[in-house]
Tab-separated table of C-alpha atoms and ligand atoms in Angstrom:
chain	number	residue	atom	x	y	z
N	19	MET	CA	-144.228	197.898	142.132
N	20	ASP	CA	-145.184	200.544	144.583
N	21	HIS	CA	-147.564	202.788	142.694
N	22	SER	CA	-148.870	204.533	145.703
N	23	ARG	CA	-145.811	206.901	146.261
N	24	PRO	CA	-145.777	208.754	142.949
N	25	ASP	CA	-149.547	208.915	143.157
N	26	GLY	CA	-149.297	210.554	146.599
N	27	HIS	CA	-148.316	213.926	145.177
N	28	VAL	CA	-151.597	214.636	143.462
N	29	THR	CA	-152.600	218.293	144.148
N	30	ASP	CA	-156.085	218.178	142.607
N	31	SER	CA	-158.175	216.050	144.855
N	32	MET	CA	-158.441	212.382	143.833
N	33	SER	CA	-161.178	211.888	146.487
N	34	ARG	CA	-163.920	213.466	144.500
N	35	GLY	CA	-165.829	210.203	144.523
N	36	GLY	CA	-166.139	207.791	141.755
N	37	SER	CA	-169.339	208.917	139.980
N	38	ALA	CA	-171.665	211.805	140.331
N	39	GLY	CA	-174.638	211.108	142.646
N	40	VAL	CA	-173.200	207.913	144.142
N	41	PRO	CA	-172.782	207.703	147.968
N	42	ALA	CA	-169.153	207.691	149.127
N	43	ASP	CA	-168.852	204.007	150.177
N	44	GLN	CA	-170.602	202.823	146.881
N	45	ALA	CA	-168.363	205.195	144.976
N	46	THR	CA	-165.258	203.604	146.549
N	47	VAL	CA	-166.514	200.128	145.474
N	48	ARG	CA	-167.365	201.450	142.017
N	49	ARG	CA	-163.974	203.099	141.672
N	50	SER	CA	-162.260	199.894	142.538
N	51	ASN	CA	-164.382	197.859	140.042
N	52	LEU	CA	-163.687	200.416	137.323
N	53	ALA	CA	-160.006	199.870	137.817
N	54	LEU	CA	-160.433	196.136	137.924
N	55	VAL	CA	-162.197	196.179	134.532
N	56	LEU	CA	-159.850	198.699	132.956
N	57	ARG	CA	-156.634	196.902	134.035
N	58	HIS	CA	-158.085	193.667	132.724
N	59	VAL	CA	-158.859	195.178	129.295
N	60	SER	CA	-155.433	196.805	129.294
N	61	ALA	CA	-153.638	193.489	130.010
N	62	CYS	CA	-155.873	191.114	128.160
N	63	GLY	CA	-157.780	193.057	125.486
N	64	PRO	CA	-159.274	192.674	123.053
N	65	CYS	CA	-161.871	190.891	125.264
N	66	THR	CA	-165.640	190.778	125.441
N	67	ARG	CA	-167.770	192.017	128.217
N	68	SER	CA	-168.556	188.359	129.168
N	69	ALA	CA	-164.957	187.494	129.205
N	70	VAL	CA	-164.274	190.522	131.552
N	71	ALA	CA	-167.123	189.317	133.888
N	72	ALA	CA	-165.796	185.808	133.937
N	73	ALA	CA	-162.303	186.984	134.697
N	74	THR	CA	-163.242	189.501	137.392
N	75	GLY	CA	-166.019	187.692	138.986
N	76	LEU	CA	-168.348	190.732	138.557
N	77	ASN	CA	-171.727	190.182	137.053
N	78	LYS	CA	-172.393	191.026	133.439
N	79	ALA	CA	-174.793	193.876	134.046
N	80	THR	CA	-172.252	195.489	136.392
N	81	VAL	CA	-169.501	195.012	133.766
N	82	THR	CA	-171.810	196.646	131.131
N	83	SER	CA	-172.367	199.639	133.346
N	84	LEU	CA	-168.619	199.930	134.300
N	85	VAL	CA	-167.618	199.756	130.710
N	86	SER	CA	-170.090	202.410	129.730
N	87	GLU	CA	-168.425	204.712	132.246
N	88	LEU	CA	-164.870	203.767	131.067
N	89	GLN	CA	-166.001	204.555	127.540
N	90	ALA	CA	-167.286	207.930	128.555
N	91	ARG	CA	-163.984	208.724	130.298
N	92	GLY	CA	-162.274	207.780	126.959
N	93	LEU	CA	-160.462	204.885	128.485
N	94	VAL	CA	-161.889	201.812	126.607
N	95	LYS	CA	-163.436	201.463	123.201
N	96	GLU	CA	-165.184	198.715	121.283
N	97	THR	CA	-163.579	196.874	118.411
N	98	GLY	CA	-164.665	194.199	116.012
N	99	PRO	CA	-166.608	191.134	117.062
N	100	GLN	CA	-164.730	188.439	118.810
N	101	HIS	CA	-165.621	184.713	118.953
N	102	ALA	CA	-165.575	183.581	122.564
N	103	GLY	CA	-165.300	180.026	121.443
N	104	SER	CA	-166.525	177.599	118.778
N	105	VAL	CA	-170.189	178.044	119.625
N	106	GLY	CA	-172.386	181.072	120.397
N	107	ARG	CA	-172.839	184.583	119.112
N	108	PRO	CA	-169.647	186.760	118.745
N	109	GLY	CA	-169.456	189.520	121.315
N	110	VAL	CA	-168.072	193.043	120.618
N	111	ALA	CA	-164.516	193.186	121.963
N	112	LEU	CA	-163.140	195.782	124.152
N	113	VAL	CA	-159.575	197.446	124.001
N	114	LEU	CA	-157.841	200.175	125.679
N	115	ASP	CA	-158.670	203.460	123.897
N	116	GLY	CA	-155.373	204.958	123.165
N	117	SER	CA	-156.722	207.908	121.164
N	118	ARG	CA	-158.481	210.193	123.500
N	119	VAL	CA	-156.688	210.340	127.011
N	120	GLY	CA	-152.930	210.874	127.271
N	121	ALA	CA	-150.228	211.451	129.895
N	122	LEU	CA	-147.790	214.297	130.066
N	123	GLY	CA	-144.414	213.793	131.663
N	124	MET	CA	-142.050	216.838	132.129
N	125	GLU	CA	-138.585	217.352	133.418
N	126	VAL	CA	-136.800	220.461	134.620
N	127	ASN	CA	-133.124	219.890	134.963
N	128	VAL	CA	-130.042	222.091	135.094
N	129	ASP	CA	-129.671	222.913	131.508
N	130	TYR	CA	-132.961	221.814	129.882
N	131	ILE	CA	-136.702	221.369	130.093
N	132	ALA	CA	-138.141	218.192	128.620
N	133	ALA	CA	-141.532	216.826	128.046
N	134	ILE	CA	-142.887	213.564	126.639
N	135	ALA	CA	-146.656	212.941	126.034
N	136	THR	CA	-147.927	209.382	125.574
N	137	ASP	CA	-151.147	207.666	125.071
N	138	LEU	CA	-152.488	205.160	127.668
N	139	ALA	CA	-150.538	202.491	125.979
N	140	GLY	CA	-147.352	204.313	126.437
N	141	ARG	CA	-146.920	205.334	122.811
N	142	VAL	CA	-145.122	208.660	122.510
N	143	ILE	CA	-147.176	211.427	120.969
N	144	VAL	CA	-145.027	214.428	121.777
N	145	ASP	CA	-141.277	214.535	122.554
N	146	ARG	CA	-139.738	217.920	123.171
N	147	ARG	CA	-136.604	219.321	124.886
N	148	ILE	CA	-135.317	222.871	125.059
N	149	GLY	CA	-131.981	224.054	126.365
N	150	PHE	CA	-132.726	226.159	129.430
N	151	ASP	CA	-130.544	227.583	132.162
N	152	ALA	CA	-132.740	226.463	135.139
N	153	MET	CA	-129.833	227.024	137.553
N	154	GLY	CA	-129.271	230.599	136.449
N	155	SER	CA	-132.917	231.412	136.015
N	156	GLY	CA	-134.156	230.736	139.390
N	157	PRO	CA	-137.339	228.986	140.295
N	158	GLU	CA	-139.841	231.609	139.307
N	159	ARG	CA	-138.645	231.955	135.830
N	160	SER	CA	-137.974	228.277	135.446
N	161	LEU	CA	-141.504	227.438	136.549
N	162	ASP	CA	-142.867	230.030	134.192
N	163	GLU	CA	-140.995	228.338	131.241
N	164	LEU	CA	-142.143	224.912	132.509
N	165	ALA	CA	-145.833	226.202	132.666
N	166	ARG	CA	-145.438	227.728	129.139
N	167	MET	CA	-144.366	224.463	127.703
N	168	ALA	CA	-147.032	222.527	129.475
N	169	GLU	CA	-149.713	224.923	128.174
N	170	MET	CA	-148.337	224.633	124.634
N	171	ILE	CA	-148.291	220.746	124.711
N	172	VAL	CA	-151.703	220.619	126.338
N	173	ASP	CA	-152.966	222.784	123.395
N	174	ASP	CA	-151.230	220.597	120.905
N	175	LEU	CA	-152.864	217.492	122.405
N	176	ASP	CA	-156.128	219.252	122.421
N	177	ARG	CA	-155.931	219.790	118.674
N	178	LEU	CA	-155.150	216.041	118.306
N	179	GLY	CA	-158.269	215.248	120.342
N	180	VAL	CA	-156.226	214.054	123.375
N	181	THR	CA	-157.025	215.050	126.942
N	182	PRO	CA	-154.053	214.590	129.373
N	183	ALA	CA	-155.213	212.640	132.465
N	184	GLY	CA	-152.423	214.408	134.438
N	185	ILE	CA	-149.017	215.866	134.435
N	186	THR	CA	-146.081	214.631	136.397
N	187	VAL	CA	-142.939	216.730	136.752
N	188	ALA	CA	-139.412	215.301	137.255
N	189	VAL	CA	-137.059	217.464	139.397
N	190	PRO	CA	-133.450	216.551	140.434
N	191	GLY	CA	-133.962	216.921	144.172
N	192	LEU	CA	-135.802	215.830	147.214
N	193	ILE	CA	-139.572	216.117	146.705
N	194	ASP	CA	-142.152	216.041	149.548
N	195	THR	CA	-145.646	214.555	149.309
N	196	THR	CA	-147.225	217.943	148.406
N	197	GLY	CA	-145.118	218.200	145.292
N	198	THR	CA	-142.729	220.736	146.864
N	199	VAL	CA	-139.044	220.625	146.097
N	200	VAL	CA	-137.392	220.508	149.569
N	201	VAL	CA	-134.064	220.886	148.090
N	202	ALA	CA	-132.526	220.663	144.639
N	203	PRO	CA	-128.759	221.354	144.996
N	204	ASN	CA	-127.922	221.768	141.322
N	205	LEU	CA	-130.867	224.009	140.683
N	206	GLY	CA	-130.229	226.027	143.734
N	207	TRP	CA	-133.889	225.540	144.788
N	208	ARG	CA	-135.226	225.212	148.379
N	209	GLY	CA	-138.809	225.001	149.386
N	210	VAL	CA	-140.245	225.567	145.884
N	211	ALA	CA	-143.888	224.499	145.551
N	212	VAL	CA	-143.795	223.247	141.980
N	213	ALA	CA	-147.168	221.399	141.975
N	214	GLU	CA	-148.907	224.402	143.606
N	215	ARG	CA	-147.297	226.912	141.213
N	216	LEU	CA	-148.176	224.897	138.103
N	217	SER	CA	-151.782	224.429	139.388
N	218	HIS	CA	-152.264	228.179	138.835
N	219	ALA	CA	-150.971	228.054	135.199
N	220	ASN	CA	-153.396	228.368	132.376
N	221	ILE	CA	-153.460	224.699	131.648
N	222	ALA	CA	-156.993	223.635	130.404
N	223	GLY	CA	-159.219	221.798	132.776
N	224	HIS	CA	-157.064	221.913	136.006
N	225	ILE	CA	-155.330	218.725	135.235
N	226	PRO	CA	-153.850	216.846	138.295
N	227	ILE	CA	-150.202	217.614	138.714
N	228	THR	CA	-147.661	215.599	140.730
N	229	VAL	CA	-143.974	215.964	141.206
N	230	ASP	CA	-141.335	213.339	141.771
N	231	ASN	CA	-137.534	212.862	141.716
N	232	ASP	CA	-136.062	212.511	138.346
N	233	ALA	CA	-133.912	209.415	139.000
N	234	ASN	CA	-136.911	207.612	140.595
N	235	LEU	CA	-139.082	208.363	137.529
N	236	ALA	CA	-136.252	207.325	135.153
N	237	ALA	CA	-135.804	204.058	137.059
N	238	LEU	CA	-139.502	203.397	136.603
N	239	ALA	CA	-139.237	204.022	132.924
N	240	GLU	CA	-136.362	201.687	132.762
N	241	TYR	CA	-138.144	199.012	134.643
N	242	THR	CA	-141.253	199.222	132.490
N	243	SER	CA	-139.906	199.883	129.028
N	244	GLY	CA	-136.081	200.349	128.922
N	245	VAL	CA	-133.200	198.192	128.158
N	246	ALA	CA	-133.522	196.216	131.437
N	247	ALA	CA	-137.320	196.109	131.389
N	248	GLY	CA	-138.746	193.640	133.878
N	249	THR	CA	-135.371	193.274	135.853
N	250	SER	CA	-136.790	193.286	139.425
N	251	ASP	CA	-133.394	194.462	140.880
N	252	LEU	CA	-131.841	197.358	139.058
N	253	VAL	CA	-130.179	200.634	139.779
N	254	TYR	CA	-130.585	203.557	137.442
N	255	LEU	CA	-128.023	206.363	137.461
N	256	THR	CA	-128.793	209.842	135.989
N	257	GLY	CA	-125.825	211.083	134.010
N	258	GLU	CA	-126.562	214.797	134.216
N	259	VAL	CA	-124.801	217.752	135.852
N	260	GLY	CA	-126.152	216.141	138.980
N	261	VAL	CA	-126.085	212.347	139.515
N	262	GLY	CA	-129.080	210.681	141.177
N	263	GLY	CA	-129.962	206.973	141.664
N	264	GLY	CA	-133.212	205.209	141.314
N	265	VAL	CA	-133.377	201.849	142.865
N	266	ILE	CA	-135.721	199.053	141.961
N	267	SER	CA	-135.541	196.367	144.599
N	268	GLY	CA	-137.699	193.238	144.291
N	269	GLY	CA	-139.783	194.957	141.700
N	270	ARG	CA	-140.455	198.015	143.836
N	271	LEU	CA	-139.161	201.432	143.795
N	272	LEU	CA	-137.181	202.117	146.971
N	273	GLY	CA	-138.437	205.301	148.391
N	274	GLY	CA	-137.250	205.286	152.053
N	275	ALA	CA	-139.256	206.801	154.991
N	276	ASP	CA	-139.788	210.181	153.252
N	277	GLY	CA	-139.231	209.176	149.633
N	278	PHE	CA	-135.765	210.668	149.682
N	279	ALA	CA	-133.768	207.437	149.018
N	280	GLY	CA	-131.397	207.231	146.112
N	281	GLU	CA	-129.371	210.377	146.639
N	282	VAL	CA	-126.313	208.569	145.450
N	283	GLY	CA	-124.744	211.634	143.921
N	284	HIS	CA	-124.203	213.082	147.367
N	285	VAL	CA	-122.519	210.154	149.058
N	286	MET	CA	-118.989	211.318	150.037
N	287	VAL	CA	-116.274	209.489	148.097
N	288	ASP	CA	-113.275	211.726	148.551
N	289	ALA	CA	-112.878	213.591	151.938
N	290	SER	CA	-110.389	215.935	150.414
N	291	GLY	CA	-112.237	216.501	147.248
N	292	GLU	CA	-114.096	219.455	145.793
N	293	LEU	CA	-116.869	221.475	147.149
N	294	CYS	CA	-120.226	220.148	145.800
N	295	ARG	CA	-123.317	222.330	145.034
N	296	CYS	CA	-124.978	220.642	148.097
N	297	GLY	CA	-122.506	222.336	150.425
N	298	ARG	CA	-120.563	219.205	151.293
N	299	VAL	CA	-117.191	218.116	150.031
N	300	GLY	CA	-116.153	215.149	147.787
N	301	CYS	CA	-119.553	214.004	146.762
N	302	TRP	CA	-119.702	211.306	144.070
N	303	GLU	CA	-121.199	213.656	141.440
N	304	THR	CA	-118.270	216.000	141.829
N	305	LYS	CA	-116.292	213.061	140.253
N	306	VAL	CA	-118.707	211.744	137.644
N	307	GLY	CA	-121.258	214.437	136.913
N	308	LEU	CA	-121.421	215.996	133.540
N	309	ALA	CA	-119.843	219.191	134.944
N	310	ALA	CA	-116.811	217.169	136.072
N	311	LEU	CA	-116.367	215.592	132.634
N	312	VAL	CA	-116.647	218.925	130.903
N	313	ARG	CA	-114.185	220.522	133.319
N	314	MET	CA	-111.609	217.826	132.686
N	315	ALA	CA	-112.191	217.234	128.929
N	316	THR	CA	-113.006	220.716	127.733
N	317	PRO	CA	-111.898	223.012	130.435
N	318	ASP	CA	-112.424	226.161	128.400
N	319	ARG	CA	-116.131	225.117	128.170
N	320	ALA	CA	-116.442	224.391	131.973
N	321	TYR	CA	-119.852	225.254	133.575
N	322	GLY	CA	-119.637	228.705	134.988
N	323	MET	CA	-116.975	229.824	132.495
N	324	GLY	CA	-117.436	232.679	130.155
N	325	PRO	CA	-120.675	234.202	128.983
N	326	GLN	CA	-123.639	232.198	130.152
N	327	ILE	CA	-124.741	230.540	126.975
N	328	VAL	CA	-127.349	227.833	127.522
N	329	ARG	CA	-125.929	224.678	126.106
N	330	ASP	CA	-128.011	221.470	125.760
N	331	PRO	CA	-126.059	218.576	127.245
N	332	GLU	CA	-126.116	216.857	123.797
N	333	GLU	CA	-124.248	219.855	122.349
N	334	ARG	CA	-121.601	219.511	125.061
N	335	LEU	CA	-121.204	215.765	124.268
N	336	ALA	CA	-120.938	216.453	120.585
N	337	GLU	CA	-118.111	218.858	121.291
N	338	ILE	CA	-116.283	216.463	123.597
N	339	GLU	CA	-116.579	213.696	120.901
N	340	GLN	CA	-115.308	216.058	118.225
N	341	ARG	CA	-112.232	217.008	120.318
N	342	ARG	CA	-111.550	213.365	120.866
N	343	ALA	CA	-111.804	212.681	117.185
N	344	GLU	CA	-109.314	215.614	116.616
N	345	GLY	CA	-106.881	213.821	118.994
N	346	ASP	CA	-107.133	216.100	122.115
N	347	PRO	CA	-105.564	213.790	124.794
N	348	ARG	CA	-107.479	215.398	127.651
N	349	VAL	CA	-110.757	213.685	126.491
N	350	ASP	CA	-109.566	210.208	126.945
N	351	VAL	CA	-107.875	211.039	130.316
N	352	ALA	CA	-111.202	212.610	131.509
N	353	VAL	CA	-113.247	209.716	130.372
N	354	ALA	CA	-110.907	207.208	131.956
N	355	GLU	CA	-111.106	209.146	135.307
N	356	VAL	CA	-114.895	209.399	135.284
N	357	GLY	CA	-115.161	205.671	134.427
N	358	ARG	CA	-112.953	204.851	137.318
N	359	TRP	CA	-114.944	206.906	139.795
N	360	LEU	CA	-118.065	205.456	138.232
N	361	GLY	CA	-116.751	202.019	139.201
N	362	ILE	CA	-115.892	203.138	142.731
N	363	GLY	CA	-119.434	204.455	143.384
N	364	THR	CA	-121.105	201.664	141.653
N	365	ALA	CA	-119.246	199.130	143.869
N	366	MET	CA	-120.954	200.575	146.894
N	367	LEU	CA	-124.265	200.419	145.219
N	368	VAL	CA	-123.684	196.805	144.186
N	369	ASN	CA	-122.702	195.878	147.784
N	370	LEU	CA	-125.760	197.648	149.165
N	371	PHE	CA	-128.505	196.659	146.723
N	372	ASN	CA	-127.217	193.498	144.837
N	373	PRO	CA	-128.698	194.650	141.560
N	374	ARG	CA	-128.642	192.557	138.358
N	375	VAL	CA	-128.219	195.669	136.066
N	376	ILE	CA	-126.780	199.056	136.578
N	377	VAL	CA	-128.563	201.166	133.957
N	378	LEU	CA	-126.549	204.172	132.765
N	379	GLY	CA	-128.686	207.119	131.793
N	380	GLY	CA	-128.122	210.607	130.465
N	381	TYR	CA	-124.561	211.271	129.290
N	382	PHE	CA	-123.286	208.009	130.694
N	383	ALA	CA	-125.334	206.218	128.095
N	384	ARG	CA	-123.968	208.430	125.282
N	385	LEU	CA	-120.336	207.565	126.340
N	386	ALA	CA	-121.109	204.134	127.517
N	387	ASP	CA	-118.586	202.345	125.304
N	388	LEU	CA	-115.821	204.476	126.661
N	389	LEU	CA	-116.964	204.528	130.364
N	390	ILE	CA	-118.114	200.928	131.004
N	391	PRO	CA	-114.645	199.226	130.506
N	392	ALA	CA	-113.011	201.394	133.112
N	393	ALA	CA	-115.994	201.257	135.429
N	394	GLN	CA	-116.309	197.375	135.092
N	395	GLN	CA	-112.590	197.078	135.848
N	396	THR	CA	-112.774	199.149	139.084
N	397	LEU	CA	-116.130	197.477	140.088
N	398	ALA	CA	-114.578	194.084	139.739
N	399	CYS	CA	-111.791	195.097	142.144
N	400	LEU	CA	-113.931	196.916	144.789
N	401	GLY	CA	-117.361	195.085	144.704
N	402	MET	CA	-118.131	191.846	146.636
N	403	SER	CA	-117.247	189.270	143.970
N	404	SER	CA	-120.391	187.167	144.322
N	405	ALA	CA	-122.646	190.240	143.811
N	406	VAL	CA	-120.451	191.662	141.033
N	407	GLU	CA	-120.260	188.574	138.942
N	408	ARG	CA	-123.953	188.581	138.095
N	409	CYS	CA	-124.278	192.372	137.723
N	410	ARG	CA	-123.717	194.086	134.404
N	411	PHE	CA	-123.831	197.679	133.140
N	412	ALA	CA	-126.319	198.565	130.474
N	413	ALA	CA	-126.619	201.838	128.527
N	414	SER	CA	-130.153	203.344	128.614
N	415	ASP	CA	-131.672	203.914	125.259
N	416	LEU	CA	-134.220	206.461	126.607
N	417	GLY	CA	-131.623	209.249	126.488
N	418	PHE	CA	-132.323	212.464	128.274
N	419	GLY	CA	-136.041	211.591	128.126
N	420	ALA	CA	-135.928	208.898	130.579
N	421	ALA	CA	-137.383	210.856	133.529
N	422	SER	CA	-140.107	212.421	131.353
N	423	ARG	CA	-141.021	208.938	130.055
N	424	GLY	CA	-141.284	207.754	133.564
N	425	ALA	CA	-143.278	210.780	134.641
N	426	ALA	CA	-145.734	210.091	131.878
N	427	GLY	CA	-145.810	206.427	133.001
N	428	VAL	CA	-146.825	207.491	136.495
N	429	VAL	CA	-149.786	209.410	135.077
N	430	VAL	CA	-150.844	206.298	133.040
N	431	GLU	CA	-150.601	204.099	136.141
N	432	ARG	CA	-152.787	206.483	138.081
N	433	ALA	CA	-155.414	206.290	135.331
N	434	LEU	CA	-155.241	202.546	135.311
N	435	TYR	CA	-155.531	202.286	139.064
N	436	ASP	CA	-158.190	205.157	139.559
N	437	PRO	CA	-160.050	205.664	136.312
N	438	THR	CA	-162.145	208.276	138.129
N	439	SER	CA	-159.066	210.601	138.108
N	440	VAL	CA	-159.757	210.880	134.303
N	441	LYS	CA	-162.360	213.386	133.371
N	442	ILE	CA	-165.691	212.351	131.786
N	443	LEU	CA	-165.387	213.316	128.170
N	444	THR	CA	-168.858	212.242	126.951
N	445	PRO	CA	-171.352	212.494	129.879
N	446	SER	CA	-174.277	211.437	127.540
N	447	ALA	CA	-172.589	208.021	127.226
N	448	ILE	CA	-173.194	207.278	130.993
N	449	GLY	CA	-176.778	208.433	131.433
N	450	MET	CA	-177.160	205.547	133.847
N	451	ILE	CA	-174.831	207.002	136.472
N	452	GLU	CA	-176.698	210.071	137.789
N	453	GLY	CA	-178.373	209.039	140.869
N	454	THR	CA	-178.104	205.326	140.086
N	455	PRO	CA	-175.538	203.657	142.149
N	456	MET	CA	-174.310	200.683	140.305
N	457	ALA	CA	-171.202	198.978	141.676
S	517	ZN	ZN1	-123.169	216.933	147.173
């Protein structure tokens, strides 16, 4: 998987050097070796220092030094003795330390702000979502709210003894490499420096902040821990007010030249269709986005109608399901129409990317039992048969937290590939580092 692209958005310098007092070239070697040892312990632990040395080809004294630094950064810890074989003294085993360093993933979307904090093993520590009118509030107030939530969660983590290694924010739009939102049509944002703005928030310790597209991050979450985990060719679709796509192809997230790939919601599917928030006409999301479903199923509750009460998407879905249970015929008609258009758009994606699984996220997942039959039928008619036959729809079980989950995963990946991006928590544990280059 391409880990370099999400990492490219770090605002806080990652080039501070591996260890205090170590010349730059040696720091680079040491940083690389720290990552090698950490990833081995993460993948193969519990394992002894000797086993790490044997597996990595590093000598044992070097491994001992590297492990001391990883312990000081709160990334590995010792556990009970482990017998390396039938003979010899048992060694103390090393495991990933899940208790002291965490990852914070956040998402700002049209009608909510969400956050998930995990430990380094991906276990969820905090899972929060609030209804918030990001579209109506504008970028300033939205980012104030995002910063406020980040500060609260970082404080909560601090009370639990967990230091976040970083924060990654998911935004439904095009994001450049500085963490600036170039354009987010459904938020009405253009040129909003999200990472820069959050770097000025009162978040303890100037935690590195990166920003990425929500669908890309959700696709990464699905690839690593979702219903289609490990499927090297999958397409994830965000079922929100906006519809985005994250494409995993050959086990790598497809980014494109500028990282803007996957804007499937703004592919034109109906030349005589409705005006889209992006300014064009007949985009796919005007047919299948949550706003389209709400408009057809519960027109009195359409976005932009009546007093602006912020409604969490789950509330809107509960209302749609309730009206369906009451026998309102508009709901089934609306769902069938959305399902049909879902199939039309998916046929293009299947022809383009030949995925094994189309993972339906957001509201698509909640209504998957109703949407998939109609979508599958249309897909079977419009897709290239040989590609369609081996492709299935799957409903995400990560809910509206998929992008936040993926965002936290990016922070974990960065820590595993550059342990020096994680602060030293107990400097006394690495007394050997100052002025003593040990690669
Ligand atoms: Zn559009």
